[in-house]
Structure formats: C-alpha cells, structure tokens
Amino acid sequence: MNIAAVDYDGLIPNNVALGQDERVKRALEKWHPGYINWWNDMGPEGFQESLVYLRTAVSVDPKGWAKFDYVRMPEYRWGVLLAPAHEGRTIHFGRHKGEPAWQDVPGEYRAMLRRLIVIQGDTEPASVEQQRHLGKTAPSLYDMRNLFQVNVEEGRHLWAMVYLLQKYFGTDGREEAEALLQRRSGDADTPRMLGAFNEKTPDWLSFFMFTFFTDRDGKMQLEALAQSGFDPLSRTCRFMLTEEAHHMFVGETGVTRVIQRTCEAMKEAGITDPNEIEKVRKLGVIDLPTIQKKANLHFSLTLDLFGNEISTNAANAFHAGIKGRYREDRLKDDHQLEGTTYPVLRLVDGKIQNVETPALSALNMRLRDDYVVDCNAGVGRWNKVIESFGIPFQIKLPNVAFHRHIGEFSSIKAGVDGNLLSDAEWAKRRNDYLPSDSDKDFIESLMQPQFEPNKFASWISAPKVGIDNKPGEFEYVKIA
Ligand code: BYC
C-alpha cells in the first residue's frame, strides 16, 4: 500500500488500511454520528452552511499533502492520517533505548499511554468550543477562513487520538472516546481536563494570542510525543505537526498585523508615545500596552499546561520511552538522564532561584524552557515591526512566576518581572499586568464584523499574502 496516499472511498478517509480492519472501522463509524452531533452543537456558531475555502489533507507526503477547495464545514472529510513509518525505527531514549519501537501497546505502560492520549485528545475539541462564537465578529473573510481551518483541523486531531484509543485500548478506549465528546470547555460539571482549555477566548486578539501561545504548547507536546517508542502515537503526532504549523502562523501573523495597524495609525496621527492610550484608542486600534497585557495573560495561562516543576509522571513517561524531550532525536547526550541534573526555577526561602534538580524529574521544565525560547523568537519578530516605526516599546514575556495556577508559583503572587508581591500589592497592580474590564470592553467594542472581500476591520492590517496564493479580493468564505 502507498502510505502517502489517502483512501477517500469510505466514510472515514484514512491511510491506515481501515478497510481491512473491520473492528476499528465499525467502532469509528459508530463514533462518527456523535462527533458530527458534537460539531453541530459545539463547532463554529453559524456559517455551517457557508462555503469555506479549506485545505484538506489528501496525502501525508511532506512535499504536497493538501488540496484547497470550497467545503461546507460539516462535510469536511475528517480522517485518520499517520506519517509514513520509518523502517526499523528504534526507541531512542529511556530504559528501552535501542529496542525496536512498539507497534502495539506494551501492557506495563497501557495506563500511562492512555492518559497522555486522552489529555492530548481533550484539548482539541476544547479549543473549537472556546472559539465557536468568533466567526460572527471576524475582522475579514481571510481571518474567518483561517479560524475555520484551525477549527476543522483541531477536529481532525481529535479523530487522530480517537483512532489510537479505538484501535489499541479496547473497551476503555471506546469509553474514553465517548467521554471526549461529553466534556465541555468551561462547564462547571464536566469541564475539559487542562486549565487553559476552560478559559474564554472572548475576542480576536485572544484568538491570535491563543494560537501563538497555546497552539505552540501543542507543538511542543506533540514534538515530545512524536518521539514516543509507541510507533502509532509517534506517527500520528508527526502528521499533526504538519497541520499545527499553520495554526501558529495564524497566531504569529495575526498579532503582527494588529501591531502593524496600531503603529501605522499612530504614525499617521503623529502619536509617538505608546502610553497615550486614550488617544491611540480613538484611532480605532489597540494600544500596545493592552497588547502586552493580552500576551501576559495567554503566556501565563499556557505555562500552566507544562505541569509541575518536579514531576514523577514526566520522569516515568521518559524512562518508559513513552514521551521524549523536544526533538529528542537531535539531542546529543545519553538519552537516559540517570544521575544528571537540570536547573529549575523554584521558590526557595521566599526567592525565585535556579535549583539543580534530577534531570528526569525536571522534564516538564526542560520542555517549558524550550517553549519559552520558541515564544521569544516570535515576540522578537513582533518587536521588529514596532521598531521599524521608531516607537519606543517592546513586547516582553513576563517572568515564569507571574500569574500561575499550577506548580510552585501558584501559591505566591509575582509581578511581570518576577518580583514577589503581597496580596494587597497584587490587587493594586493587577490591572497594569492583565486586561482590565475596561480594556476588555474596549476590545469588544472593536469586534465589528467585516465580511466584504479584501476589507479589514479598523484594528488589523491586511495580510502580506493570501492563502494558497489567492489575490486580495478572493472570497475566502461564501456566507450562506
Ligand atoms: N491543568 O506531574 P504533573 C494542544 C495535573 S496543547 C490541570 O506535573 P504531568 C492544543 C496532572 O494531570 C497540548 N491539571 O503532571 C493547543 C496530574 O494529575 P494526575 C496538549 C494539571 O503529567 C491548542 C497532576 O496535576 N497535550 O495540543 O507531568 C489548541 C500532577 O502534575 C495541569 C499535552 O498536554 C493543568 N494545566 O504534566 C488545540 C500532552 N498540569 O494525573 C490543542 C499530554 C498538571 O496526577 N499531557 N496537572 O491526577 C502531558 O504530557 C501531561 O499530562 C501534562 C502535565 C504536561 C499536561
């Protein structure tokens, strides 16, 4: 079978020979109506009849895997796609280093694997739920299309995890697959599993920040799972990463375009001081200090997704060869980490200090450190735009101790520079660091839909190039 080609004949497009796997095919076909019901209930509000110019994966060949066409979202061909197998792949870290990668779930690691797959799976529909109302206030058809592209692909990522559960985890896999359709982002009784996926994405600046910061956690976690000794998980994550790149593009360029528009408007109006917030807002654009506050919020919420500073779960998963480090295969060490240490920022005697910690227990922090480096590269590109206008302002990522709900720093209050604050000081400074109610009201007031081709809301500039190289006037969504 040609693994790069996808079989589109059945109900479920796939490159895993589902046609020859009656049991899993039946289980997925049984799950399918529940998924469609979930999409109709919790997917994008409105626009389900609209024709959206979407890409669909038709192959897993990195050189050309997608085709673009108009699709009604409920008719999108969600499918099961794995990156091609690497002949003779071995496990390259942990206690099984050098052994052949597993094609089946090793009994001793079944619970651990299932938990990781369920957590990963849970985030995918959660993000669609968080973003479901945004279509109505899209700043352009181009942006609306990008939102829906991200949404259908998160839906496909749910399919990816559900396939693993159905194929490899029997009855409890089927139950977990059902439960993934039952939990709801932000629901008091049946919330999604991780904190950031129960937060609201109230406006488009939040959407861009979410796709920049939170989808980037997705990238890091998928990169770590792509290293897995459980080969089907590795191959699934490798293909998901291909799609994920576009999501981060949407976030990074989205925020860039917001910054660009703000700087242009300031320049046209002759405003040089970025802190003249009211004057800048009168121009119908978002002032830079408020953009900074949104970045503070989404960065800190996303840091919580890396778990605790010291984690036995993470150590066990690495030791077992289930979850590696970021790009483990490119690292040059013994890939076992016994007896080595890693510096972790911790709270010692009321101070935030680096503490040498056994490297295996510190793996969440190692991944988080790699994440911060990746974020900083993107923030640097935002700052280049501000600098090109000569405006004296720089977006800065807050200290990792700022506004945390998981781990060491959840018990303290810290400012953006990592300075410890009393409760009273925090209460006084909170609105300097995070969006205040009036900031939120202002941003909400800007969220006016712009549904004419080649037109953009006041607060965001046009993209440099179109999707699939389409010209500016292209109608990315034919609204029904
Ligand atoms: N919220 O030992 P620890 C994405 C729990 S995003 C609530 O530090 P571990 C996407 C933890 O579960 C990527 N609970 O945990 C992005 C544990 O509870 P139990 C999603 C939390 O396992 C945008 C306990 O605290 N993928 O793809 O080392 C759009 C002890 O903690 C949280 C993954 O996350 C939290 N934030 O680390 C769409 C990969 N943090 O089990 C999609 C899979 C910790 O002892 N997940 N806890 O009761 C993992 O690798 C790990 O489970 C975590 C946590 C990194 C999440």
Tab-separated table of N, CA and C in Angstrom, residues 172-252:
chain	number	residue	atom	x	y	z
A	172	ASP	N	-12.059	0.247	27.270
A	172	ASP	CA	-11.840	1.545	27.939
A	172	ASP	C	-11.454	2.627	26.934
A	173	GLY	N	-10.834	2.241	25.825
A	173	GLY	CA	-10.546	3.209	24.771
A	173	GLY	C	-11.844	3.768	24.186
A	174	ARG	N	-12.810	2.865	23.977
A	174	ARG	CA	-14.108	3.310	23.434
A	174	ARG	C	-14.799	4.243	24.424
A	175	GLU	N	-14.711	3.910	25.703
A	175	GLU	CA	-15.351	4.781	26.709
A	175	GLU	C	-14.690	6.157	26.749
A	176	GLU	N	-13.367	6.162	26.669
A	176	GLU	CA	-12.652	7.454	26.666
A	176	GLU	C	-13.033	8.259	25.423
A	177	ALA	N	-13.183	7.574	24.288
A	177	ALA	CA	-13.537	8.275	23.044
A	177	ALA	C	-14.908	8.932	23.180
A	178	GLU	N	-15.825	8.239	23.826
A	178	GLU	CA	-17.161	8.807	24.084
A	178	GLU	C	-17.043	10.029	24.987
A	179	ALA	N	-16.245	9.866	26.070
A	179	ALA	CA	-16.127	10.942	27.063
A	179	ALA	C	-15.533	12.209	26.446
A	180	LEU	N	-14.694	12.040	25.410
A	180	LEU	CA	-14.096	13.217	24.758
A	180	LEU	C	-15.177	14.081	24.108
A	181	LEU	N	-16.308	13.448	23.760
A	181	LEU	CA	-17.416	14.208	23.155
A	181	LEU	C	-18.369	14.757	24.218
A	182	GLN	N	-18.191	14.313	25.457
A	182	GLN	CA	-19.137	14.732	26.506
A	182	GLN	C	-18.639	15.952	27.290
A	183	ARG	N	-17.312	16.007	27.560
A	183	ARG	CA	-16.812	17.139	28.342
A	183	ARG	C	-16.983	18.428	27.528
A	184	ARG	N	-17.069	19.542	28.228
A	184	ARG	CA	-17.269	20.830	27.565
A	184	ARG	C	-16.359	21.879	28.176
A	185	SER	N	-15.740	22.691	27.317
A	185	SER	CA	-14.887	23.762	27.816
A	185	SER	C	-15.672	24.700	28.734
A	186	GLY	N	-15.136	24.921	29.925
A	186	GLY	CA	-15.731	25.906	30.837
A	186	GLY	C	-16.947	25.397	31.589
A	187	ASP	N	-17.389	24.154	31.354
A	187	ASP	CA	-18.582	23.645	32.023
A	187	ASP	C	-18.267	23.368	33.500
A	188	ALA	N	-19.169	23.786	34.380
A	188	ALA	CA	-18.902	23.628	35.815
A	188	ALA	C	-18.861	22.154	36.206
A	189	ASP	N	-19.680	21.318	35.581
A	189	ASP	CA	-19.745	19.904	35.983
A	189	ASP	C	-18.822	19.007	35.172
A	190	THR	N	-18.730	19.254	33.878
A	190	THR	CA	-17.891	18.386	33.030
A	190	THR	C	-16.905	19.224	32.225
A	191	PRO	N	-15.951	19.863	32.927
A	191	PRO	CA	-15.008	20.736	32.216
A	191	PRO	C	-14.001	19.933	31.396
A	192	ARG	N	-13.281	20.588	30.529
A	192	ARG	CA	-12.135	19.979	29.844
A	192	ARG	C	-11.027	19.759	30.882
A	193	MET	N	-10.026	18.934	30.535
A	193	MET	CA	-9.099	18.456	31.561
A	193	MET	C	-8.077	19.488	32.025
A	194	LEU	N	-7.563	20.308	31.123
A	194	LEU	CA	-6.491	21.247	31.489
A	194	LEU	C	-7.039	22.679	31.575
A	195	GLY	N	-6.478	23.404	32.551
A	195	GLY	CA	-6.992	24.734	32.881
A	195	GLY	C	-7.198	25.665	31.695
A	196	ALA	N	-6.170	25.872	30.886
A	196	ALA	CA	-6.239	26.886	29.813
A	196	ALA	C	-7.361	26.586	28.826
A	197	PHE	N	-7.807	25.352	28.795
A	197	PHE	CA	-8.853	24.982	27.831
A	197	PHE	C	-10.255	25.170	28.401
A	198	ASN	N	-10.308	25.719	29.603
A	198	ASN	CA	-11.607	26.098	30.158
A	198	ASN	C	-11.749	27.620	30.244
A	199	GLU	N	-10.744	28.321	29.755
A	199	GLU	CA	-10.795	29.792	29.745
A	199	GLU	C	-11.580	30.245	28.510
A	200	LYS	N	-12.009	31.499	28.558
A	200	LYS	CA	-12.716	32.022	27.390
A	200	LYS	C	-11.724	32.548	26.348
A	201	THR	N	-12.114	32.507	25.090
A	201	THR	CA	-11.369	33.208	24.038
A	201	THR	C	-12.324	34.308	23.557
A	202	PRO	N	-12.399	35.424	24.297
A	202	PRO	CA	-13.518	36.340	24.101
A	202	PRO	C	-13.457	37.169	22.819
A	203	ASP	N	-12.296	37.358	22.254
A	203	ASP	CA	-12.192	38.260	21.103
A	203	ASP	C	-11.061	37.782	20.195
A	204	TRP	N	-10.918	38.465	19.082
A	204	TRP	CA	-9.945	38.009	18.078
A	204	TRP	C	-8.495	38.202	18.501
A	205	LEU	N	-8.231	39.215	19.332
A	205	LEU	CA	-6.839	39.348	19.794
A	205	LEU	C	-6.504	38.135	20.667
A	206	SER	N	-7.468	37.716	21.476
A	206	SER	CA	-7.261	36.499	22.281
A	206	SER	C	-7.071	35.283	21.378
A	207	PHE	N	-7.833	35.220	20.307
A	207	PHE	CA	-7.684	34.075	19.389
A	207	PHE	C	-6.259	34.026	18.829
A	208	PHE	N	-5.765	35.194	18.403
A	208	PHE	CA	-4.404	35.214	17.841
A	208	PHE	C	-3.366	34.872	18.918
A	209	MET	N	-3.580	35.395	20.135
A	209	MET	CA	-2.650	35.079	21.228
A	209	MET	C	-2.724	33.589	21.562
A	210	PHE	N	-3.927	33.050	21.554
A	210	PHE	CA	-4.102	31.622	21.851
A	210	PHE	C	-3.376	30.778	20.799
A	211	THR	N	-3.549	31.134	19.534
A	211	THR	CA	-2.895	30.309	18.506
A	211	THR	C	-1.376	30.519	18.531
A	212	PHE	N	-0.934	31.684	18.967
A	212	PHE	CA	0.513	31.888	19.111
A	212	PHE	C	1.042	31.115	20.327
A	213	PHE	N	0.426	31.332	21.488
A	213	PHE	CA	0.997	30.761	22.719
A	213	PHE	C	0.519	29.326	22.978
A	214	THR	N	-0.769	29.106	22.906
A	214	THR	CA	-1.287	27.800	23.358
A	214	THR	C	-1.095	26.733	22.282
A	215	ASP	N	-1.322	27.103	21.026
A	215	ASP	CA	-1.011	26.123	19.974
A	215	ASP	C	0.482	25.781	19.968
A	216	ARG	N	1.287	26.702	20.435
A	216	ARG	CA	2.727	26.412	20.495
A	216	ARG	C	3.030	25.399	21.607
A	217	ASP	N	2.250	25.434	22.681
A	217	ASP	CA	2.379	24.328	23.649
A	217	ASP	C	2.002	23.030	22.933
A	218	GLY	N	0.935	23.117	22.098
A	218	GLY	CA	0.556	21.930	21.316
A	218	GLY	C	1.740	21.424	20.518
A	219	LYS	N	2.434	22.352	19.863
A	219	LYS	CA	3.606	21.939	19.070
A	219	LYS	C	4.638	21.234	19.957
A	220	MET	N	4.954	21.824	21.112
A	220	MET	CA	5.993	21.248	21.977
A	220	MET	C	5.589	19.861	22.473
A	221	GLN	N	4.326	19.761	22.909
A	221	GLN	CA	3.862	18.471	23.443
A	221	GLN	C	3.821	17.421	22.329
A	222	LEU	N	3.387	17.843	21.135
A	222	LEU	CA	3.340	16.886	20.019
A	222	LEU	C	4.750	16.461	19.613
A	223	GLU	N	5.681	17.412	19.652
A	223	GLU	CA	7.079	17.058	19.334
A	223	GLU	C	7.590	16.024	20.348
A	224	ALA	N	7.219	16.206	21.621
A	224	ALA	CA	7.679	15.277	22.659
A	224	ALA	C	7.017	13.903	22.479
A	225	LEU	N	5.730	13.911	22.103
A	225	LEU	CA	5.029	12.632	21.890
A	225	LEU	C	5.443	11.980	20.567
A	226	ALA	N	5.863	12.814	19.603
A	226	ALA	CA	6.328	12.258	18.312
A	226	ALA	C	7.594	11.421	18.501
A	227	GLN	N	8.267	11.603	19.655
A	227	GLN	CA	9.479	10.826	19.945
A	227	GLN	C	9.131	9.455	20.526
A	228	SER	N	7.856	9.256	20.799
A	228	SER	CA	7.437	8.082	21.566
A	228	SER	C	7.897	6.763	20.960
A	229	GLY	N	8.209	5.819	21.856
A	229	GLY	CA	8.520	4.462	21.431
A	229	GLY	C	7.287	3.726	20.931
A	230	PHE	N	6.098	4.221	21.276
A	230	PHE	CA	4.864	3.636	20.739
A	230	PHE	C	4.658	4.245	19.341
A	231	ASP	N	5.010	3.450	18.335
A	231	ASP	CA	5.144	3.996	16.983
A	231	ASP	C	3.859	4.632	16.420
A	232	PRO	N	2.689	4.032	16.626
A	232	PRO	CA	1.482	4.678	16.084
A	232	PRO	C	1.273	6.084	16.646
A	233	LEU	N	1.603	6.287	17.927
A	233	LEU	CA	1.475	7.635	18.512
A	233	LEU	C	2.483	8.577	17.865
A	234	SER	N	3.692	8.100	17.699
A	234	SER	CA	4.728	8.917	17.084
A	234	SER	C	4.310	9.358	15.676
A	235	ARG	N	3.820	8.404	14.898
A	235	ARG	CA	3.466	8.721	13.501
A	235	ARG	C	2.264	9.651	13.431
A	236	THR	N	1.319	9.460	14.347
A	236	THR	CA	0.139	10.335	14.384
A	236	THR	C	0.579	11.770	14.681
A	237	CYS	N	1.420	11.907	15.709
A	237	CYS	CA	1.842	13.253	16.122
A	237	CYS	C	2.684	13.912	15.030
A	238	ARG	N	3.482	13.131	14.355
A	238	ARG	CA	4.297	13.727	13.284
A	238	ARG	C	3.417	14.344	12.217
A	239	PHE	N	2.334	13.676	11.859
A	239	PHE	CA	1.479	14.296	10.845
A	239	PHE	C	0.707	15.496	11.415
A	240	MET	N	0.286	15.391	12.673
A	240	MET	CA	-0.429	16.532	13.283
A	240	MET	C	0.440	17.789	13.277
A	241	LEU	N	1.739	17.590	13.468
A	241	LEU	CA	2.653	18.744	13.489
A	241	LEU	C	2.672	19.485	12.155
A	242	THR	N	2.481	18.743	11.072
A	242	THR	CA	2.427	19.382	9.747
A	242	THR	C	1.281	20.388	9.714
A	243	GLU	N	0.137	19.984	10.268
A	243	GLU	CA	-1.023	20.883	10.270
A	243	GLU	C	-0.844	22.013	11.279
A	244	GLU	N	-0.234	21.685	12.407
A	244	GLU	CA	-0.080	22.637	13.510
A	244	GLU	C	0.694	23.897	13.088
A	245	ALA	N	1.605	23.732	12.153
A	245	ALA	CA	2.438	24.872	11.743
A	245	ALA	C	1.558	26.035	11.266
A	246	HIS	N	0.479	25.715	10.557
A	246	HIS	CA	-0.398	26.776	10.059
A	246	HIS	C	-1.082	27.507	11.222
A	247	HIS	N	-1.386	26.770	12.285
A	247	HIS	CA	-2.094	27.393	13.405
A	247	HIS	C	-1.207	28.461	14.054
A	248	MET	N	0.069	28.125	14.172
A	248	MET	CA	0.963	29.110	14.768
A	248	MET	C	1.232	30.275	13.821
A	249	PHE	N	1.194	29.975	12.527
A	249	PHE	CA	1.299	31.049	11.532
A	249	PHE	C	0.134	32.028	11.727
A	250	VAL	N	-1.065	31.472	11.922
A	250	VAL	CA	-2.247	32.323	12.111
A	250	VAL	C	-2.041	33.216	13.335
A	251	GLY	N	-1.514	32.648	14.408
A	251	GLY	CA	-1.300	33.424	15.630
A	251	GLY	C	-0.225	34.472	15.450
A	252	GLU	N	0.895	34.053	14.940
A	252	GLU	CA	2.015	34.997	14.845
A	252	GLU	C	1.697	36.135	13.876
